[in-house]
mmCIF file of C-alpha atoms in Angstrom:
data_model
loop_
_atom_site.group_PDB
_atom_site.id
_atom_site.type_symbol
_atom_site.label_atom_id
_atom_site.label_comp_id
_atom_site.label_asym_id
_atom_site.label_seq_id
_atom_site.Cartn_x
_atom_site.Cartn_y
_atom_site.Cartn_z
ATOM 1 C CA MET N 1 23.429 22.479 273.933
ATOM 2 C CA ALA N 2 23.235 22.544 269.801
ATOM 3 C CA HIS N 3 25.899 25.379 268.805
ATOM 4 C CA PRO N 4 24.560 27.745 265.445
ATOM 5 C CA ALA N 5 24.657 25.877 262.313
ATOM 6 C CA GLN N 6 25.825 22.266 263.889
ATOM 7 C CA LEU N 7 24.512 19.420 261.781
ATOM 8 C CA GLY N 8 25.982 16.228 263.937
ATOM 9 C CA PHE N 9 25.074 14.868 267.111
ATOM 10 C CA GLN N 10 25.008 17.066 270.519
ATOM 11 C CA ASP N 11 27.801 15.101 273.275
ATOM 12 C CA ALA N 12 26.230 12.176 274.691
ATOM 13 C CA ALA N 13 24.808 12.887 278.207
ATOM 14 C CA SER N 14 23.274 9.081 278.143
ATOM 15 C CA PRO N 15 24.707 5.389 277.874
ATOM 16 C CA ILE N 16 21.743 4.871 275.180
ATOM 17 C CA MET N 17 23.393 8.422 273.814
ATOM 18 C CA GLU N 18 26.580 7.272 274.018
ATOM 19 C CA GLU N 19 25.057 3.668 272.327
ATOM 20 C CA LEU N 20 23.337 5.580 269.542
ATOM 21 C CA MET N 21 26.382 7.751 268.081
ATOM 22 C CA TYR N 22 28.118 4.842 268.065
ATOM 23 C CA PHE N 23 25.258 3.245 266.121
ATOM 24 C CA HIS N 24 25.554 6.034 264.215
ATOM 25 C CA ASP N 25 29.044 5.952 263.004
ATOM 26 C CA HIS N 26 28.599 2.259 262.168
ATOM 27 C CA THR N 27 26.450 2.899 259.242
ATOM 28 C CA LEU N 28 27.278 6.147 258.225
ATOM 29 C CA MET N 29 30.688 4.071 256.995
ATOM 30 C CA ILE N 30 28.160 1.130 255.674
ATOM 31 C CA VAL N 31 26.668 4.770 253.395
ATOM 32 C CA PHE N 32 29.775 5.923 252.882
ATOM 33 C CA LEU N 33 31.073 3.423 251.474
ATOM 34 C CA ILE N 34 28.140 2.425 249.055
ATOM 35 C CA SER N 35 28.319 6.790 248.671
ATOM 36 C CA SER N 36 31.952 5.391 246.937
ATOM 37 C CA LEU N 37 30.893 3.136 244.764
ATOM 38 C CA VAL N 38 28.291 4.495 243.550
ATOM 39 C CA LEU N 39 29.615 8.088 242.541
ATOM 40 C CA TYR N 40 33.010 5.719 241.138
ATOM 41 C CA ILE N 41 30.191 3.438 238.587
ATOM 42 C CA ILE N 42 28.534 6.896 237.874
ATOM 43 C CA SER N 43 31.858 8.246 236.403
ATOM 44 C CA LEU N 44 32.383 4.711 235.072
ATOM 45 C CA MET N 45 28.777 5.736 233.073
ATOM 46 C CA LEU N 46 29.633 8.454 231.983
ATOM 47 C CA THR N 47 33.163 7.729 230.154
ATOM 48 C CA THR N 48 32.277 3.935 228.917
ATOM 49 C CA GLU N 49 32.521 3.270 225.083
ATOM 50 C CA LEU N 50 31.056 -0.010 226.324
ATOM 51 C CA THR N 51 27.361 -0.046 225.027
ATOM 52 C CA HIS N 52 25.012 -3.261 223.907
ATOM 53 C CA THR N 53 22.202 -3.787 223.144
ATOM 54 C CA SER N 54 21.070 -7.320 222.864
ATOM 55 C CA THR N 55 21.216 -8.468 226.547
ATOM 56 C CA MET N 56 19.298 -10.898 227.821
ATOM 57 C CA ASP N 57 19.840 -11.927 231.151
ATOM 58 C CA ALA N 58 23.011 -11.292 233.041
ATOM 59 C CA GLN N 59 22.186 -14.105 235.923
ATOM 60 C CA GLU N 60 26.202 -13.256 237.952
ATOM 61 C CA VAL N 61 25.750 -9.401 238.261
ATOM 62 C CA GLU N 62 21.607 -10.291 239.382
ATOM 63 C CA THR N 63 23.043 -12.509 242.071
ATOM 64 C CA VAL N 64 25.793 -9.685 243.487
ATOM 65 C CA TRP N 65 23.260 -7.220 243.061
ATOM 66 C CA THR N 66 20.424 -8.855 245.397
ATOM 67 C CA ILE N 67 22.848 -10.888 248.158
ATOM 68 C CA LEU N 68 24.765 -7.799 248.578
ATOM 69 C CA PRO N 69 22.021 -5.349 249.678
ATOM 70 C CA ALA N 70 20.376 -7.939 251.836
ATOM 71 C CA VAL N 71 23.885 -8.499 253.621
ATOM 72 C CA ILE N 72 24.543 -4.541 253.967
ATOM 73 C CA LEU N 73 20.444 -4.695 255.268
ATOM 74 C CA ILE N 74 21.988 -7.339 258.000
ATOM 75 C CA LEU N 75 25.829 -5.312 258.644
ATOM 76 C CA ILE N 76 22.632 -2.514 259.521
ATOM 77 C CA ALA N 77 20.243 -4.099 261.380
ATOM 78 C CA LEU N 78 21.214 -6.407 263.827
ATOM 79 C CA PRO N 79 23.189 -3.237 266.155
ATOM 80 C CA SER N 80 19.822 -1.155 265.213
ATOM 81 C CA LEU N 81 17.792 -4.555 267.016
ATOM 82 C CA ARG N 82 20.978 -4.611 269.684
ATOM 83 C CA ILE N 83 20.131 -1.474 270.480
ATOM 84 C CA LEU N 84 16.452 -0.563 269.878
ATOM 85 C CA TYR N 85 16.691 -3.635 272.724
ATOM 86 C CA MET N 86 17.872 -2.000 275.021
ATOM 87 C CA MET N 87 16.479 1.106 275.704
ATOM 88 C CA ASP N 88 13.824 -0.721 275.513
ATOM 89 C CA GLU N 89 15.189 -2.934 278.344
ATOM 90 C CA ILE N 90 12.491 -3.124 281.794
ATOM 91 C CA THR N 91 14.894 -1.296 284.666
ATOM 92 C CA THR N 92 14.045 -0.442 288.244
ATOM 93 C CA PRO N 93 13.457 3.364 288.098
ATOM 94 C CA THR N 94 14.669 4.879 291.430
ATOM 95 C CA LEU N 95 12.869 8.154 290.948
ATOM 96 C CA THR N 96 9.745 8.919 288.373
ATOM 97 C CA LEU N 97 8.735 12.406 287.172
ATOM 98 C CA LYS N 98 5.396 13.293 285.889
ATOM 99 C CA THR N 99 5.320 15.811 282.339
ATOM 100 C CA MET N 100 2.497 17.738 281.056
ATOM 101 C CA GLY N 101 2.637 19.534 278.118
ATOM 102 C CA HIS N 102 1.193 22.733 277.473
ATOM 103 C CA GLN N 103 0.527 25.391 274.964
ATOM 104 C CA TRP N 104 2.934 27.187 274.763
ATOM 105 C CA TYR N 105 4.201 25.923 278.738
ATOM 106 C CA TRP N 106 5.503 22.268 280.505
ATOM 107 C CA SER N 107 4.699 20.981 283.839
ATOM 108 C CA TYR N 108 6.226 18.590 285.911
ATOM 109 C CA GLU N 109 5.428 16.365 288.813
ATOM 110 C CA TYR N 110 7.323 14.534 291.346
ATOM 111 C CA THR N 111 4.943 12.651 293.237
ATOM 112 C CA ASP N 112 6.890 10.095 294.428
ATOM 113 C CA TYR N 113 8.477 11.251 298.196
ATOM 114 C CA GLU N 114 5.731 14.904 297.809
ATOM 115 C CA ASN N 115 4.007 16.739 296.522
ATOM 116 C CA LEU N 116 6.068 19.142 294.526
ATOM 117 C CA CYS N 117 4.544 20.323 290.611
ATOM 118 C CA PHE N 118 5.558 23.589 288.457
ATOM 119 C CA ASP N 119 5.092 25.351 284.632
ATOM 120 C CA SER N 120 8.787 26.309 282.605
ATOM 121 C CA TYR N 121 8.453 29.054 280.228
ATOM 122 C CA MET N 122 10.846 30.058 277.995
ATOM 123 C CA THR N 123 12.515 32.800 280.047
ATOM 124 C CA PRO N 124 11.806 35.526 277.048
ATOM 125 C CA PRO N 125 14.905 37.314 275.451
ATOM 126 C CA LEU N 126 13.929 40.907 276.295
ATOM 127 C CA GLU N 127 14.476 38.639 279.847
ATOM 128 C CA LEU N 128 17.628 37.191 279.717
ATOM 129 C CA ASP N 129 20.877 37.411 282.261
ATOM 130 C CA PRO N 130 23.960 38.380 280.200
ATOM 131 C CA GLY N 131 25.355 34.918 279.856
ATOM 132 C CA GLU N 132 21.719 32.716 279.089
ATOM 133 C CA LEU N 133 21.110 31.119 276.058
ATOM 134 C CA ARG N 134 18.356 33.457 273.829
ATOM 135 C CA LEU N 135 15.238 30.601 273.320
ATOM 136 C CA LEU N 136 16.206 27.987 275.319
ATOM 137 C CA GLU N 137 15.830 28.977 279.218
ATOM 138 C CA VAL N 138 13.257 28.892 281.015
ATOM 139 C CA ASP N 139 11.673 29.986 284.797
ATOM 140 C CA ASN N 140 12.237 26.984 286.166
ATOM 141 C CA ARG N 141 14.921 23.464 285.306
ATOM 142 C CA VAL N 142 13.632 20.169 286.286
ATOM 143 C CA VAL N 143 16.111 19.524 288.637
ATOM 144 C CA LEU N 144 17.405 15.480 288.934
ATOM 145 C CA PRO N 145 19.985 12.919 290.494
ATOM 146 C CA THR N 146 22.746 12.318 288.399
ATOM 147 C CA GLU N 147 23.253 9.208 288.489
ATOM 148 C CA MET N 148 20.011 7.166 289.264
ATOM 149 C CA SER N 149 17.389 5.748 286.814
ATOM 150 C CA ILE N 150 14.251 7.007 286.396
ATOM 151 C CA ARG N 151 11.609 7.147 284.901
ATOM 152 C CA MET N 152 9.327 9.647 282.436
ATOM 153 C CA LEU N 153 5.430 10.311 282.020
ATOM 154 C CA ILE N 154 4.630 11.820 279.209
ATOM 155 C CA SER N 155 1.183 13.406 278.787
ATOM 156 C CA SER N 156 -0.559 16.720 277.013
ATOM 157 C CA GLU N 157 -3.636 18.615 278.604
ATOM 158 C CA ASP N 158 -4.341 19.761 274.734
ATOM 159 C CA VAL N 159 -2.110 18.798 271.615
ATOM 160 C CA LEU N 160 0.354 16.880 270.500
ATOM 161 C CA HIS N 161 3.983 17.834 271.974
ATOM 162 C CA SER N 162 6.936 15.826 272.162
ATOM 163 C CA TRP N 163 9.757 15.637 274.666
ATOM 164 C CA THR N 164 13.125 15.732 273.015
ATOM 165 C CA VAL N 165 16.669 16.269 275.313
ATOM 166 C CA PRO N 166 19.132 15.323 272.637
ATOM 167 C CA SER N 167 22.223 14.630 274.705
ATOM 168 C CA LEU N 168 20.293 11.570 276.673
ATOM 169 C CA GLY N 169 19.117 10.805 273.419
ATOM 170 C CA VAL N 170 14.962 11.545 274.338
ATOM 171 C CA LYS N 171 12.821 12.264 272.763
ATOM 172 C CA THR N 172 9.186 11.590 273.113
ATOM 173 C CA ASP N 173 5.958 12.291 271.623
ATOM 174 C CA ALA N 174 3.067 13.699 274.463
ATOM 175 C CA ILE N 175 -0.815 12.582 273.079
ATOM 176 C CA PRO N 176 -2.739 14.058 275.201
ATOM 177 C CA GLY N 177 -4.940 10.792 276.779
ATOM 178 C CA ARG N 178 -2.507 8.289 276.685
ATOM 179 C CA LEU N 179 0.873 7.585 278.529
ATOM 180 C CA ASN N 180 3.821 7.046 277.069
ATOM 181 C CA GLN N 181 7.641 5.881 279.456
ATOM 182 C CA ALA N 182 10.574 6.797 278.695
ATOM 183 C CA THR N 183 14.285 6.236 281.214
ATOM 184 C CA LEU N 184 17.257 7.607 281.620
ATOM 185 C CA MET N 185 20.011 7.350 283.335
ATOM 186 C CA THR N 186 22.782 10.767 282.815
ATOM 187 C CA SER N 187 26.087 9.869 283.483
ATOM 188 C CA ARG N 188 26.752 13.482 284.120
ATOM 189 C CA PRO N 189 26.002 16.387 285.953
ATOM 190 C CA GLY N 190 25.611 19.517 283.596
ATOM 191 C CA ILE N 191 22.159 20.994 281.611
ATOM 192 C CA TYR N 192 21.173 20.017 279.482
ATOM 193 C CA TYR N 193 18.614 21.499 277.067
ATOM 194 C CA GLY N 194 16.013 20.418 274.266
ATOM 195 C CA GLN N 195 12.959 21.595 272.794
ATOM 196 C CA CYS N 196 10.003 20.618 272.136
ATOM 197 C CA SER N 197 9.092 18.617 269.454
ATOM 198 C CA GLU N 198 6.033 17.895 267.689
ATOM 199 C CA ILE N 199 5.020 20.863 265.809
ATOM 200 C CA CYS N 200 1.692 22.157 268.226
ATOM 201 C CA GLY N 201 0.608 26.073 267.217
ATOM 202 C CA ALA N 202 1.687 29.194 267.469
ATOM 203 C CA ASN N 203 4.634 29.688 269.791
ATOM 204 C CA HIS N 204 5.241 26.004 268.802
ATOM 205 C CA SER N 205 9.320 27.043 268.774
ATOM 206 C CA PHE N 206 8.768 28.659 272.792
ATOM 207 C CA MET N 207 8.415 26.152 274.848
ATOM 208 C CA PRO N 208 12.253 24.514 275.735
ATOM 209 C CA ILE N 209 12.891 22.315 278.298
ATOM 210 C CA VAL N 210 16.587 22.381 281.083
ATOM 211 C CA LEU N 211 16.984 19.297 282.718
ATOM 212 C CA GLU N 212 19.462 20.192 285.380
ATOM 213 C CA LEU N 213 21.415 16.904 286.810
ATOM 214 C CA VAL N 214 23.015 17.205 289.570
ATOM 215 C CA PRO N 215 24.011 14.287 292.810
ATOM 216 C CA LEU N 216 21.920 13.048 294.823
ATOM 217 C CA LYS N 217 22.681 15.336 297.936
ATOM 218 C CA HIS N 218 22.084 18.707 295.993
ATOM 219 C CA PHE N 219 19.204 17.402 294.254
ATOM 220 C CA GLU N 220 17.967 16.770 297.856
ATOM 221 C CA GLU N 221 18.610 19.441 299.358
ATOM 222 C CA TRP N 222 17.342 21.647 295.821
ATOM 223 C CA LEU N 223 13.930 18.618 296.972
ATOM 224 C CA LEU N 224 14.089 20.395 300.699
ATOM 225 C CA SER N 225 14.406 24.554 299.420
ATOM 226 C CA THR N 226 11.218 23.875 296.875
ATOM 227 C CA LEU N 227 9.314 21.891 298.933
ATOM 228 C CA GLU N 228 9.393 25.078 302.091
ATOM 229 C CA MET Y 1 26.509 22.905 276.257
ATOM 230 C CA ALA Y 2 30.771 24.442 275.651
ATOM 231 C CA ALA Y 3 31.144 27.958 275.677
ATOM 232 C CA ALA Y 4 30.794 29.311 272.322
ATOM 233 C CA PRO Y 5 34.441 31.681 271.811
ATOM 234 C CA GLU Y 6 35.030 34.952 273.330
ATOM 235 C CA PRO Y 7 35.334 37.330 270.326
ATOM 236 C CA GLY Y 8 38.865 37.137 268.963
ATOM 237 C CA GLU Y 9 39.715 33.825 270.748
ATOM 238 C CA PRO Y 10 40.553 31.110 268.246
ATOM 239 C CA GLY Y 11 37.039 28.669 267.364
ATOM 240 C CA LYS Y 12 37.786 25.496 266.769
ATOM 241 C CA GLY Y 13 38.009 25.372 263.267
ATOM 242 C CA LYS Y 14 34.496 23.303 260.952
ATOM 243 C CA PRO Y 15 35.800 19.271 261.096
ATOM 244 C CA PHE Y 16 36.717 17.922 257.863
ATOM 245 C CA LYS Y 17 34.452 15.111 256.296
ATOM 246 C CA LEU Y 18 34.188 12.998 253.057
ATOM 247 C CA LEU Y 19 31.887 13.543 250.488
ATOM 248 C CA GLY Y 20 30.773 16.008 252.815
ATOM 249 C CA ILE Y 21 29.305 13.387 255.667
ATOM 250 C CA LEU Y 22 32.388 11.326 257.090
ATOM 251 C CA ASP Y 23 33.536 13.390 260.224
ATOM 252 C CA VAL Y 24 37.722 12.176 259.641
ATOM 253 C CA GLU Y 25 39.255 13.423 262.758
ATOM 254 C CA ASN Y 26 36.524 12.543 265.890
ATOM 255 C CA ILE Y 27 34.744 9.298 264.901
ATOM 256 C CA PRO Y 28 37.114 6.763 265.942
ATOM 257 C CA CYS Y 29 38.607 4.277 263.817
ATOM 258 C CA ALA Y 30 37.524 6.228 261.091
ATOM 259 C CA ARG Y 31 40.953 8.218 260.341
ATOM 260 C CA ASP Y 32 42.507 4.660 260.045
ATOM 261 C CA SER Y 33 39.979 2.775 258.484
ATOM 262 C CA VAL Y 34 40.115 4.783 255.679
ATOM 263 C CA LEU Y 35 44.558 5.641 255.576
ATOM 264 C CA TYR Y 36 43.945 1.593 255.442
ATOM 265 C CA GLY Y 37 41.751 2.153 252.798
ATOM 266 C CA SER Y 38 43.255 3.950 249.985
ATOM 267 C CA LEU Y 39 46.764 2.013 251.473
ATOM 268 C CA GLY Y 40 45.493 -1.246 249.879
ATOM 269 C CA SER Y 41 42.963 0.406 247.042
ATOM 270 C CA VAL Y 42 46.918 1.699 245.843
ATOM 271 C CA VAL Y 43 48.104 -1.794 246.552
ATOM 272 C CA ALA Y 44 45.909 -3.963 244.665
ATOM 273 C CA GLY Y 45 44.521 -1.503 241.917
ATOM 274 C CA LEU Y 46 48.129 -1.003 240.997
ATOM 275 C CA GLY Y 47 48.882 -4.621 241.840
ATOM 276 C CA HIS Y 48 46.429 -5.747 239.642
ATOM 277 C CA PHE Y 49 47.614 -3.653 236.583
ATOM 278 C CA LEU Y 50 51.420 -4.459 236.920
ATOM 279 C CA LEU Y 51 50.144 -8.562 236.378
ATOM 280 C CA THR Y 52 47.608 -7.918 233.420
ATOM 281 C CA SER Y 53 48.741 -3.834 232.749
ATOM 282 C CA ARG Y 54 44.426 -3.735 231.727
ATOM 283 C CA VAL Y 55 43.072 -0.330 233.593
ATOM 284 C CA ARG Y 56 40.208 -0.112 233.564
ATOM 285 C CA ARG Y 57 40.050 -3.360 234.736
ATOM 286 C CA SER Y 58 42.714 -2.671 238.029
ATOM 287 C CA CYS Y 59 40.779 0.311 238.619
ATOM 288 C CA ASP Y 60 37.866 -1.979 239.199
ATOM 289 C CA VAL Y 61 40.181 -3.324 241.288
ATOM 290 C CA GLY Y 62 41.420 -0.501 243.129
ATOM 291 C CA VAL Y 63 38.311 0.321 243.687
ATOM 292 C CA GLY Y 64 36.572 -2.537 245.605
ATOM 293 C CA GLY Y 65 40.332 -3.574 247.441
ATOM 294 C CA PHE Y 66 39.120 0.277 249.098
ATOM 295 C CA ILE Y 67 35.942 -0.908 250.501
ATOM 296 C CA LEU Y 68 36.896 -3.645 251.113
ATOM 297 C CA VAL Y 69 39.925 -3.298 253.114
ATOM 298 C CA THR Y 70 38.039 -0.278 254.781
ATOM 299 C CA LEU Y 71 34.857 -2.722 255.240
ATOM 300 C CA GLY Y 72 37.871 -4.163 256.972
ATOM 301 C CA CYS Y 73 39.753 -2.112 259.486
ATOM 302 C CA TRP Y 74 36.957 -0.905 260.811
ATOM 303 C CA PHE Y 75 35.040 -3.895 261.943
ATOM 304 C CA HIS Y 76 38.364 -4.469 263.511
ATOM 305 C CA CYS Y 77 38.947 -1.274 265.148
ATOM 306 C CA ARG Y 78 35.145 -0.923 266.802
ATOM 307 C CA TYR Y 79 35.365 -4.137 267.435
ATOM 308 C CA ASN Y 80 38.546 -3.010 269.811
ATOM 309 C CA TYR Y 81 37.561 -0.030 270.662
ATOM 310 C CA ALA Y 82 34.240 -1.936 272.086
ATOM 311 C CA LYS Y 83 36.438 -4.278 273.767
ATOM 312 C CA GLN Y 84 38.589 -1.034 275.980
ATOM 313 C CA ARG Y 85 35.258 0.469 276.346
ATOM 314 C CA ILE Y 86 34.186 -2.449 278.315
ATOM 315 C CA GLN Y 87 37.123 -3.263 280.169
ATOM 316 C CA GLU Y 88 37.149 0.554 280.549
ATOM 317 C CA ARG Y 89 34.156 0.322 282.535
ATOM 318 C CA ILE Y 90 35.138 -2.645 284.515
ATOM 319 C CA ALA Y 91 38.284 -0.644 285.806
ATOM 320 C CA ARG Y 92 36.451 1.995 286.935
ATOM 321 C CA GLU Y 93 33.247 1.082 288.666
ATOM 322 C CA GLY Y 94 35.753 -1.933 290.159
ATOM 323 C CA ILE Y 95 37.317 1.211 291.773
ATOM 324 C CA LYS Y 96 34.198 3.754 292.482
ATOM 325 C CA ASN Y 97 33.252 0.418 294.598
ATOM 326 C CA LYS Y 98 37.084 -0.030 295.839
ATOM 327 C CA ILE Y 99 36.635 3.359 296.942
ATOM 328 C CA LEU Y 100 32.971 3.139 298.723
ATOM 329 C CA TYR Y 101 33.370 -0.474 300.650
ATOM 330 C CA GLU Y 102 36.623 -0.155 301.510
ATOM 331 C CA SER Y 103 37.096 -1.789 304.666
ATOM 332 C CA THR Y 104 33.064 -2.288 305.053
ATOM 333 C CA HIS Y 105 31.796 -6.359 304.303
ATOM 334 C CA LEU Y 106 31.174 -5.391 301.581
ATOM 335 C CA ASP Y 107 34.931 -4.816 300.446
ATOM 336 C CA PRO Y 108 35.132 -6.454 297.535
ATOM 337 C CA GLU Y 109 39.565 -7.480 297.696
ATOM 338 C CA ARG Y 110 38.126 -8.723 302.026
ATOM 339 C CA LYS Y 111 35.565 -11.308 300.024
ATOM 340 C CA GLN Y 112 38.563 -12.681 298.405
ATOM 341 C CA THR Y 113 41.124 -12.589 300.915
ATOM 342 C CA ASN Y 114 38.378 -14.876 302.700
ATOM 343 C CA SER Y 115 37.834 -16.788 299.825
ATOM 344 C CA ASP Y 116 41.298 -17.144 299.603
ATOM 345 C CA SER Y 117 41.693 -18.424 303.265
ATOM 346 C CA SER Y 118 38.439 -21.235 303.560
ATOM 347 C CA ASN Y 119 40.108 -22.781 300.601
#
């Protein structure tokens, strides 16, 4: 989950999110160097007495400031494309989970083996137990197995929503009349929180997502106990 | 996901960020790259000044040196870091497979021994 006033990413819980963080570090270093250069040039501009009012051309500097940004863009674009294609890799998912966005809750359907459907409403602050997180807890969590490729099919029954779990690097729009697919794969068990990321009305901020990732054995036990 | 610090417990301080954006404490290779870059900047700028006695141009050389050395160290360190991560993943998978398949027909060591004996 996010800490108060957090600016950076949450800890990565999936290989894709790890790759996204590495790419972010790479791009941030380039941005930092460009910012340093610009700051230095600004400080030079403030302290120079060099003025030349009849400059006609400046071939060398124009060549440099054309080639250099192109090189910088290539340095950023190559890792970006790599991770873009990595996110769209075709895998063979072992489980499919359908989620529908509503105003203002999510509903989930596990229909691979048995027909399990439930709604997931935010727990109101007055009903929270001590230690629970305000505006993030739900009444029914989504339980999934770890270290398995899971297909998410995301859509909406009414208006636009967006199903987001920052720790897993997933953000997919829930669009009425359209089925979007995302692939989840977590490296470790845990509870991962997310919130609706597309404005959808008065309670847009009050329809969180909670994933409980457990080992396969515990997932099977949960499935059996829920179906009973 | 980490629990908030209890009252009275010393919490983790805010990470130090260069220019307010680059978290040198938590980003792998960032601290080393910036430090080597600073060293390269000082060496290049000072060396140029000692050779030419031109202050302004030496400052420009210093800044250019900082950018080049930082970028070079960054790519070198990140490449090695990525290689290390891949090796760690291979080792982890190998240990997992070894534990999982030991004394079964899928045991990687058994397959290797069979191929050695058939040769």
